[in-house]
Short mmCIF file of C-alpha atoms in Angstrom, two decimals:
data_model
loop_
_atom_site.label_atom_id
_atom_site.label_comp_id
_atom_site.label_asym_id
_atom_site.label_seq_id
_atom_site.Cartn_x
_atom_site.Cartn_y
_atom_site.Cartn_z
CA GLN A 1 35.27 151.46 188.27
CA LYS A 2 33.44 152.41 185.11
CA GLU A 3 30.01 150.68 184.57
CA VAL A 4 30.92 149.52 181.08
CA GLU A 5 34.53 149.13 180.17
CA GLN A 6 36.28 148.69 176.81
CA ASN A 7 39.85 148.85 175.76
CA SER A 8 40.14 152.11 173.65
CA GLY A 9 42.62 150.58 171.19
CA PRO A 10 43.41 151.08 168.38
CA LEU A 11 43.07 147.40 167.67
CA SER A 12 44.91 146.54 164.43
CA VAL A 13 43.84 143.40 162.62
CA PRO A 14 45.06 142.17 159.13
CA GLU A 15 42.31 141.91 156.42
CA GLY A 16 40.71 138.46 156.43
CA ALA A 17 41.55 137.78 160.12
CA ILE A 18 39.25 137.63 163.04
CA ALA A 19 38.79 140.68 165.09
CA SER A 20 37.98 140.26 168.76
CA LEU A 21 36.41 143.12 170.73
CA ASN A 22 35.85 142.78 174.47
CA CYS A 23 33.62 144.59 176.94
CA THR A 24 33.11 144.12 180.76
CA TYR A 25 30.33 145.57 182.95
CA SER A 26 29.91 146.05 186.61
CA ASP A 27 26.09 145.55 187.32
CA ARG A 28 25.17 141.82 187.75
CA GLY A 29 21.51 142.92 187.19
CA SER A 30 22.27 143.81 183.52
CA GLN A 31 19.91 142.03 181.10
CA SER A 32 20.34 143.46 177.63
CA PHE A 33 23.61 143.99 175.63
CA PHE A 34 24.34 145.69 172.39
CA TRP A 35 27.12 146.42 169.94
CA TYR A 36 27.10 149.61 167.97
CA ARG A 37 29.62 150.48 165.09
CA GLN A 38 30.36 154.16 164.67
CA TYR A 39 32.31 155.41 161.68
CA SER A 40 34.20 158.70 162.11
CA GLY A 41 32.00 161.68 162.13
CA LYS A 42 28.80 159.59 161.93
CA SER A 43 26.20 158.30 164.38
CA PRO A 44 26.31 154.85 166.03
CA GLU A 45 24.61 152.01 164.14
CA LEU A 46 23.20 148.99 165.98
CA ILE A 47 24.88 145.76 164.62
CA MET A 48 24.21 143.16 167.36
CA SER A 49 21.98 142.66 170.35
CA ILE A 50 22.29 139.78 172.83
CA TYR A 51 20.12 138.90 175.85
CA SER A 52 21.12 135.41 177.03
CA ASN A 53 24.40 133.51 177.70
CA GLY A 54 26.13 131.96 174.76
CA ASP A 55 26.78 133.00 171.19
CA LYS A 56 24.60 134.81 168.65
CA GLU A 57 25.66 134.85 165.09
CA ASP A 58 24.60 137.27 162.30
CA GLY A 59 26.61 137.02 159.13
CA ARG A 60 30.31 137.81 159.83
CA PHE A 61 29.51 138.95 163.39
CA THR A 62 29.22 136.88 166.48
CA ALA A 63 28.23 138.24 169.86
CA GLN A 64 29.26 136.27 172.96
CA LEU A 65 27.79 136.76 176.44
CA ASN A 66 28.98 135.38 179.73
CA LYS A 67 26.78 136.86 182.51
CA ALA A 68 28.78 134.91 185.30
CA SER A 69 31.99 136.72 184.22
CA GLN A 70 30.17 139.93 183.32
CA TYR A 71 31.72 139.87 179.92
CA VAL A 72 30.40 140.43 176.36
CA SER A 73 32.56 140.20 173.22
CA LEU A 74 32.03 140.75 169.41
CA LEU A 75 33.88 138.69 166.93
CA ILE A 76 34.21 139.82 163.33
CA ARG A 77 35.23 137.10 160.90
CA ASP A 78 36.95 137.72 157.50
CA SER A 79 37.68 141.40 158.57
CA GLN A 80 37.35 143.98 155.73
CA PRO A 81 38.71 147.41 155.49
CA SER A 82 35.08 148.63 155.81
CA ASP A 83 34.99 147.24 159.36
CA SER A 84 37.50 150.00 160.39
CA ALA A 85 35.48 152.00 162.94
CA THR A 86 34.90 152.51 166.66
CA TYR A 87 32.72 149.83 168.24
CA LEU A 88 30.64 150.80 171.24
CA CYS A 89 29.42 148.32 173.84
CA ALA A 90 26.10 149.11 175.61
CA VAL A 91 24.39 147.55 178.51
CA ILE A 92 20.88 147.97 180.02
CA GLN A 93 20.44 147.21 183.66
CA GLY A 94 17.22 145.55 184.46
CA TYR A 95 13.84 145.17 182.70
CA SER A 96 12.24 148.23 184.04
CA SER A 97 10.94 150.84 181.50
CA ALA A 98 12.98 153.37 183.52
CA SER A 99 16.25 151.41 182.77
CA LYS A 100 18.90 153.42 180.96
CA ILE A 101 21.41 152.25 178.52
CA ILE A 102 25.08 152.64 179.56
CA PHE A 103 27.57 152.99 176.78
CA GLY A 104 31.38 152.12 176.95
CA SER A 105 33.90 154.58 175.46
CA GLY A 106 34.49 152.34 172.47
CA THR A 107 37.28 150.36 170.93
CA ARG A 108 38.86 151.73 167.72
CA LEU A 109 39.32 148.98 165.17
CA SER A 110 41.66 149.32 162.16
CA ILE A 111 41.79 146.74 159.46
CA ARG A 112 45.12 146.76 157.63
CA PRO A 113 45.38 145.51 154.05
CA ASP B 1 10.78 155.37 154.99
CA GLY B 2 11.02 155.24 158.79
CA GLY B 3 13.75 156.84 160.81
CA ILE B 4 15.12 159.62 162.97
CA THR B 5 16.05 162.96 161.53
CA GLN B 6 18.10 165.62 163.27
CA SER B 7 18.56 169.14 161.87
CA PRO B 8 20.71 170.88 161.07
CA LYS B 9 23.80 168.72 160.57
CA TYR B 10 26.20 171.53 161.45
CA LEU B 11 25.44 174.52 163.69
CA PHE B 12 27.52 177.46 164.62
CA ARG B 13 26.69 179.82 167.39
CA LYS B 14 28.41 182.66 169.38
CA GLU B 15 28.89 182.15 173.09
CA GLY B 16 25.97 183.43 175.16
CA GLN B 17 23.28 182.46 172.63
CA ASN B 18 20.67 179.76 173.21
CA VAL B 19 20.32 177.17 170.44
CA THR B 20 17.64 174.52 169.81
CA LEU B 21 18.52 171.24 168.04
CA SER B 22 15.59 169.46 166.27
CA CYS B 23 14.89 165.65 166.54
CA GLU B 24 11.94 163.98 164.88
CA GLN B 25 11.08 160.33 164.50
CA ASN B 26 8.46 158.42 162.55
CA LEU B 27 9.13 155.01 164.05
CA ASN B 28 6.15 155.44 166.52
CA HIS B 29 8.57 154.90 169.43
CA ASP B 30 7.55 156.15 172.81
CA ALA B 31 10.94 156.74 174.36
CA MET B 32 13.53 159.38 173.04
CA TYR B 33 16.89 160.33 174.27
CA TRP B 34 19.53 163.01 173.85
CA TYR B 35 23.30 162.23 174.15
CA ARG B 36 26.35 164.23 173.88
CA GLN B 37 29.65 162.90 172.43
CA ASP B 38 33.01 164.62 172.80
CA PRO B 39 36.02 163.70 170.60
CA GLY B 40 37.37 160.24 171.68
CA GLN B 41 34.68 159.83 174.28
CA GLY B 42 31.66 157.74 174.85
CA LEU B 43 28.01 158.80 174.84
CA ARG B 44 26.74 160.84 177.91
CA LEU B 45 23.01 161.04 178.55
CA ILE B 46 21.60 164.55 178.75
CA TYR B 47 17.87 163.97 178.93
CA TYR B 48 15.41 161.20 178.10
CA SER B 49 11.58 160.96 177.76
CA GLN B 50 9.46 157.86 178.05
CA ILE B 51 6.13 159.36 177.23
CA VAL B 52 4.76 162.57 175.82
CA ASN B 53 4.72 165.54 178.36
CA ASP B 54 7.29 163.74 180.59
CA PHE B 55 11.06 163.74 180.71
CA GLN B 56 13.92 163.09 183.11
CA LYS B 57 17.36 164.41 183.57
CA GLY B 58 20.27 162.34 182.56
CA ASP B 59 23.82 162.42 183.77
CA ILE B 60 24.76 165.73 182.38
CA ALA B 61 21.48 167.82 182.17
CA GLU B 62 22.90 171.10 183.55
CA GLY B 63 22.61 173.90 180.91
CA TYR B 64 20.21 171.94 178.71
CA SER B 65 16.42 171.90 178.52
CA VAL B 66 13.98 169.74 176.58
CA SER B 67 10.23 169.53 175.72
CA ARG B 68 8.06 166.60 174.60
CA GLU B 69 4.82 167.92 173.34
CA LYS B 70 4.42 165.42 170.58
CA LYS B 71 5.40 161.75 170.42
CA GLU B 72 7.34 162.44 167.22
CA SER B 73 9.46 165.41 168.51
CA PHE B 74 12.02 165.91 171.27
CA PRO B 75 13.88 169.16 170.77
CA LEU B 76 16.94 170.07 172.81
CA THR B 77 17.90 173.58 173.78
CA VAL B 78 21.49 174.26 174.67
CA THR B 79 21.40 177.40 176.89
CA SER B 80 24.07 179.90 177.57
CA ALA B 81 24.57 178.28 180.98
CA GLN B 82 26.18 175.29 179.36
CA LYS B 83 29.86 175.84 179.93
CA ASN B 84 31.30 173.67 177.11
CA PRO B 85 28.52 173.31 174.55
CA THR B 86 30.76 172.43 171.54
CA ALA B 87 30.11 168.70 170.91
CA PHE B 88 28.39 166.14 168.71
CA TYR B 89 24.78 165.75 169.80
CA LEU B 90 22.89 162.56 169.13
CA CYS B 91 19.17 161.93 169.32
CA ALA B 92 17.98 158.26 169.83
CA SER B 93 14.69 156.54 170.19
CA SER B 94 13.47 153.10 171.32
CA ALA B 95 10.22 151.19 171.88
CA PRO B 96 10.15 149.89 175.46
CA ASP B 97 6.57 148.78 175.06
CA ARG B 98 7.61 146.07 172.68
CA GLY B 99 9.47 143.97 175.25
CA PRO B 100 12.59 144.12 177.36
CA THR B 101 14.92 144.86 174.56
CA TYR B 102 15.07 148.65 174.51
CA GLU B 103 17.27 148.81 171.49
CA GLN B 104 18.07 152.41 170.71
CA TYR B 105 18.32 153.65 167.23
CA PHE B 106 20.18 156.92 166.53
CA GLY B 107 19.73 159.87 164.25
CA PRO B 108 22.58 161.26 162.12
CA GLY B 109 23.61 163.85 164.74
CA THR B 110 24.13 167.59 164.99
CA ARG B 111 27.63 169.01 165.33
CA LEU B 112 27.42 172.14 167.42
CA THR B 113 30.36 174.60 167.50
CA VAL B 114 30.20 177.59 169.88
CA THR B 115 32.87 180.29 169.60
#
């Protein structure tokens, strides 16, 4: 079982709709969760971080965390063509300064006009 | 203007040659990381350093070497021992001393092609 799992996609969503991206993780000790956006040929860009159960909203983005189910998701409202990218889920296990960040393989999102 | 710089953006080498990728940051971050990304794949950790003059192997360190002589700099050498060096190399940094967030920020990457 992979430590951080994402559906590779592609996920196709019509412009203006809500895109829902999901991620599951295996280590119950995980404490910090991140979503990165990566355009083709570019480096990952941090768009959301979440540390406690519940929802966190930032503009059109909402991150949702459920530690009991070991599940984190990203919702993108009013999807735009510029949201077409690969979205990487990342998880840090524990609070130790030696903790490493584990990345999922990413979900490719395509917003169709 | 704070950030992470990587150079060069594209690098071409012949098989059997060592090559060094540069990574510099002016964010005053203590921790720095090197990842490798292959087409359609996630990020794999090569080496990381949490403090000057100290570094640890990641998941795929074989065929790579690093140094951390200055806080701002974390160069990666891809040696001839690395069997499949062609990849997109990403450097990142974070500030673990600022609380248990460890958000990592990435440089623009270096695309290495070995023929």
